Every structure is written in structure tokens, then in C-alpha cells.
JSON list of C-alpha atoms in Angstrom, two decimals:
[
{"chain": "U", "resi": 11, "resn": "UNK", "atom": "CA", "xyz": [-0.08, 0.02, 0.00]},
{"chain": "U", "resi": 12, "resn": "UNK", "atom": "CA", "xyz": [1.27, 3.48, -0.80]},
{"chain": "U", "resi": 13, "resn": "UNK", "atom": "CA", "xyz": [1.12, 5.08, 2.58]},
{"chain": "U", "resi": 14, "resn": "UNK", "atom": "CA", "xyz": [3.05, 8.27, 3.23]},
{"chain": "U", "resi": 15, "resn": "UNK", "atom": "CA", "xyz": [5.40, 8.82, 6.13]},
{"chain": "U", "resi": 16, "resn": "UNK", "atom": "CA", "xyz": [4.25, 12.28, 7.04]},
{"chain": "U", "resi": 17, "resn": "UNK", "atom": "CA", "xyz": [0.69, 13.57, 7.81]},
{"chain": "U", "resi": 18, "resn": "UNK", "atom": "CA", "xyz": [-1.30, 15.72, 5.41]},
{"chain": "U", "resi": 19, "resn": "UNK", "atom": "CA", "xyz": [-1.61, 19.07, 7.01]},
{"chain": "U", "resi": 20, "resn": "UNK", "atom": "CA", "xyz": [-4.23, 21.65, 5.84]},
{"chain": "U", "resi": 21, "resn": "UNK", "atom": "CA", "xyz": [-7.35, 23.47, 6.52]},
{"chain": "U", "resi": 22, "resn": "UNK", "atom": "CA", "xyz": [-10.61, 21.55, 6.52]},
{"chain": "U", "resi": 23, "resn": "UNK", "atom": "CA", "xyz": [-14.11, 22.97, 6.24]},
{"chain": "U", "resi": 24, "resn": "UNK", "atom": "CA", "xyz": [-16.96, 21.95, 8.49]},
{"chain": "U", "resi": 25, "resn": "UNK", "atom": "CA", "xyz": [-19.02, 18.94, 7.45]},
{"chain": "U", "resi": 26, "resn": "UNK", "atom": "CA", "xyz": [-18.56, 15.21, 6.81]},
{"chain": "U", "resi": 27, "resn": "UNK", "atom": "CA", "xyz": [-15.36, 13.91, 5.25]},
{"chain": "U", "resi": 28, "resn": "UNK", "atom": "CA", "xyz": [-14.16, 10.50, 4.32]},
{"chain": "U", "resi": 29, "resn": "UNK", "atom": "CA", "xyz": [-10.37, 10.07, 4.64]},
{"chain": "U", "resi": 30, "resn": "UNK", "atom": "CA", "xyz": [-8.31, 7.52, 2.78]},
{"chain": "U", "resi": 31, "resn": "UNK", "atom": "CA", "xyz": [-7.49, 4.53, 4.98]},
{"chain": "U", "resi": 32, "resn": "UNK", "atom": "CA", "xyz": [-5.96, 2.31, 2.34]},
{"chain": "U", "resi": 33, "resn": "UNK", "atom": "CA", "xyz": [-3.14, 4.54, 1.18]},
{"chain": "U", "resi": 34, "resn": "UNK", "atom": "CA", "xyz": [-4.13, 4.24, -2.55]},
{"chain": "U", "resi": 35, "resn": "UNK", "atom": "CA", "xyz": [-6.16, 7.39, -3.08]},
{"chain": "U", "resi": 36, "resn": "UNK", "atom": "CA", "xyz": [-5.05, 9.79, -5.83]},
{"chain": "U", "resi": 37, "resn": "UNK", "atom": "CA", "xyz": [-6.82, 12.57, -3.77]},
{"chain": "U", "resi": 38, "resn": "UNK", "atom": "CA", "xyz": [-5.16, 12.24, -0.39]},
{"chain": "U", "resi": 39, "resn": "UNK", "atom": "CA", "xyz": [-6.14, 12.74, 2.30]},
{"chain": "U", "resi": 40, "resn": "UNK", "atom": "CA", "xyz": [-9.62, 12.21, 0.83]},
{"chain": "U", "resi": 41, "resn": "UNK", "atom": "CA", "xyz": [-10.96, 8.81, -0.19]},
{"chain": "U", "resi": 42, "resn": "UNK", "atom": "CA", "xyz": [-11.51, 8.51, -3.93]},
{"chain": "U", "resi": 43, "resn": "UNK", "atom": "CA", "xyz": [-12.89, 4.94, -3.88]},
{"chain": "U", "resi": 44, "resn": "UNK", "atom": "CA", "xyz": [-9.61, 3.28, -4.62]},
{"chain": "U", "resi": 45, "resn": "UNK", "atom": "CA", "xyz": [-10.13, 0.86, -1.67]},
{"chain": "U", "resi": 46, "resn": "UNK", "atom": "CA", "xyz": [-13.10, -0.70, -3.53]},
{"chain": "U", "resi": 47, "resn": "UNK", "atom": "CA", "xyz": [-11.54, -0.69, -7.03]},
{"chain": "U", "resi": 48, "resn": "UNK", "atom": "CA", "xyz": [-8.46, -2.38, -5.69]},
{"chain": "U", "resi": 49, "resn": "UNK", "atom": "CA", "xyz": [-10.08, -4.56, -3.23]},
{"chain": "U", "resi": 50, "resn": "UNK", "atom": "CA", "xyz": [-7.90, -3.43, -0.41]},
{"chain": "U", "resi": 51, "resn": "UNK", "atom": "CA", "xyz": [-10.08, -4.72, 2.41]},
{"chain": "U", "resi": 52, "resn": "UNK", "atom": "CA", "xyz": [-10.08, -1.24, 4.02]},
{"chain": "U", "resi": 53, "resn": "UNK", "atom": "CA", "xyz": [-12.75, 1.40, 4.19]},
{"chain": "U", "resi": 54, "resn": "UNK", "atom": "CA", "xyz": [-12.37, 5.13, 4.58]},
{"chain": "U", "resi": 55, "resn": "UNK", "atom": "CA", "xyz": [-12.39, 6.76, 7.99]},
{"chain": "U", "resi": 56, "resn": "UNK", "atom": "CA", "xyz": [-15.44, 9.04, 8.28]},
{"chain": "U", "resi": 57, "resn": "UNK", "atom": "CA", "xyz": [-15.23, 12.14, 10.37]},
{"chain": "U", "resi": 58, "resn": "UNK", "atom": "CA", "xyz": [-17.33, 15.21, 11.02]},
{"chain": "U", "resi": 59, "resn": "UNK", "atom": "CA", "xyz": [-15.35, 18.37, 11.19]},
{"chain": "U", "resi": 60, "resn": "UNK", "atom": "CA", "xyz": [-17.08, 20.88, 13.52]},
{"chain": "U", "resi": 61, "resn": "UNK", "atom": "CA", "xyz": [-14.51, 23.67, 13.42]},
{"chain": "U", "resi": 62, "resn": "UNK", "atom": "CA", "xyz": [-12.80, 25.02, 10.21]},
{"chain": "U", "resi": 63, "resn": "UNK", "atom": "CA", "xyz": [-9.09, 25.09, 11.04]},
{"chain": "U", "resi": 64, "resn": "UNK", "atom": "CA", "xyz": [-5.78, 23.34, 10.16]},
{"chain": "U", "resi": 65, "resn": "UNK", "atom": "CA", "xyz": [-5.68, 19.57, 10.84]},
{"chain": "U", "resi": 66, "resn": "UNK", "atom": "CA", "xyz": [-2.95, 16.96, 10.57]},
{"chain": "U", "resi": 67, "resn": "UNK", "atom": "CA", "xyz": [-4.45, 13.84, 8.96]},
{"chain": "U", "resi": 68, "resn": "UNK", "atom": "CA", "xyz": [-2.67, 10.51, 9.40]},
{"chain": "U", "resi": 69, "resn": "UNK", "atom": "CA", "xyz": [-1.17, 9.23, 6.15]},
{"chain": "U", "resi": 70, "resn": "UNK", "atom": "CA", "xyz": [0.94, 6.36, 7.55]},
{"chain": "U", "resi": 71, "resn": "UNK", "atom": "CA", "xyz": [-1.98, 4.21, 8.47]},
{"chain": "U", "resi": 72, "resn": "UNK", "atom": "CA", "xyz": [-0.91, 3.64, 12.07]},
{"chain": "U", "resi": 73, "resn": "UNK", "atom": "CA", "xyz": [-2.30, 6.39, 14.10]},
{"chain": "U", "resi": 74, "resn": "UNK", "atom": "CA", "xyz": [-4.27, 5.46, 17.27]},
{"chain": "U", "resi": 75, "resn": "UNK", "atom": "CA", "xyz": [-6.48, 8.52, 16.75]},
{"chain": "U", "resi": 76, "resn": "UNK", "atom": "CA", "xyz": [-7.53, 8.13, 13.12]},
{"chain": "U", "resi": 77, "resn": "UNK", "atom": "CA", "xyz": [-8.08, 10.10, 11.02]},
{"chain": "U", "resi": 78, "resn": "UNK", "atom": "CA", "xyz": [-5.90, 12.50, 12.92]},
{"chain": "U", "resi": 79, "resn": "UNK", "atom": "CA", "xyz": [-2.12, 12.12, 13.27]},
{"chain": "U", "resi": 80, "resn": "UNK", "atom": "CA", "xyz": [-0.77, 11.23, 16.72]},
{"chain": "U", "resi": 81, "resn": "UNK", "atom": "CA", "xyz": [2.91, 11.15, 15.74]},
{"chain": "U", "resi": 82, "resn": "UNK", "atom": "CA", "xyz": [3.22, 7.39, 15.29]},
{"chain": "U", "resi": 83, "resn": "UNK", "atom": "CA", "xyz": [4.90, 7.95, 11.90]},
{"chain": "U", "resi": 84, "resn": "UNK", "atom": "CA", "xyz": [7.99, 9.20, 13.83]},
{"chain": "U", "resi": 85, "resn": "UNK", "atom": "CA", "xyz": [8.44, 5.84, 15.51]},
{"chain": "U", "resi": 86, "resn": "UNK", "atom": "CA", "xyz": [8.11, 3.68, 12.44]},
{"chain": "U", "resi": 87, "resn": "UNK", "atom": "CA", "xyz": [11.24, 1.86, 10.99]}
]
């Protein structure tokens, strides 16, 4: 799977979002349906954003606080 080592950081608007959990989306951090087309066995992480601000979204696939980055990528080999 094509995970990234660092989080995606940027402003998110309020509302519902589906974040890529398979690492294959061409529109990261957002899901583009690649998980279904490639039969990855993963589903996107849905999240309701209630405050428009900058967020760090996990792109390594290992955060314990998905879809948000918790710094786990710093400990990966």
C-alpha cells in the first residue's frame, strides 16, 4: 500500500469527510474509492469536522487517533 510517512496538514471545512485508509487514493487525504476498485479490504475513515481550522491527517495508516495524526509515523522503522 502506498502510505506516506508524514501527515497531510491543511485546513478543512466543516462537515462530513471520508479520509483515505488504504493509502491508494489519488486525492489524499480524501477517499476517492480506490479501496473498492483495488479490493484493499479497508474502508475510509469518516469524520465530522465541526470547526474549520488546520488539521494533521494520518497518512501512515498507524495512528491510534484516526483520522488524525498522533505522531506514530515518527516511531516507524
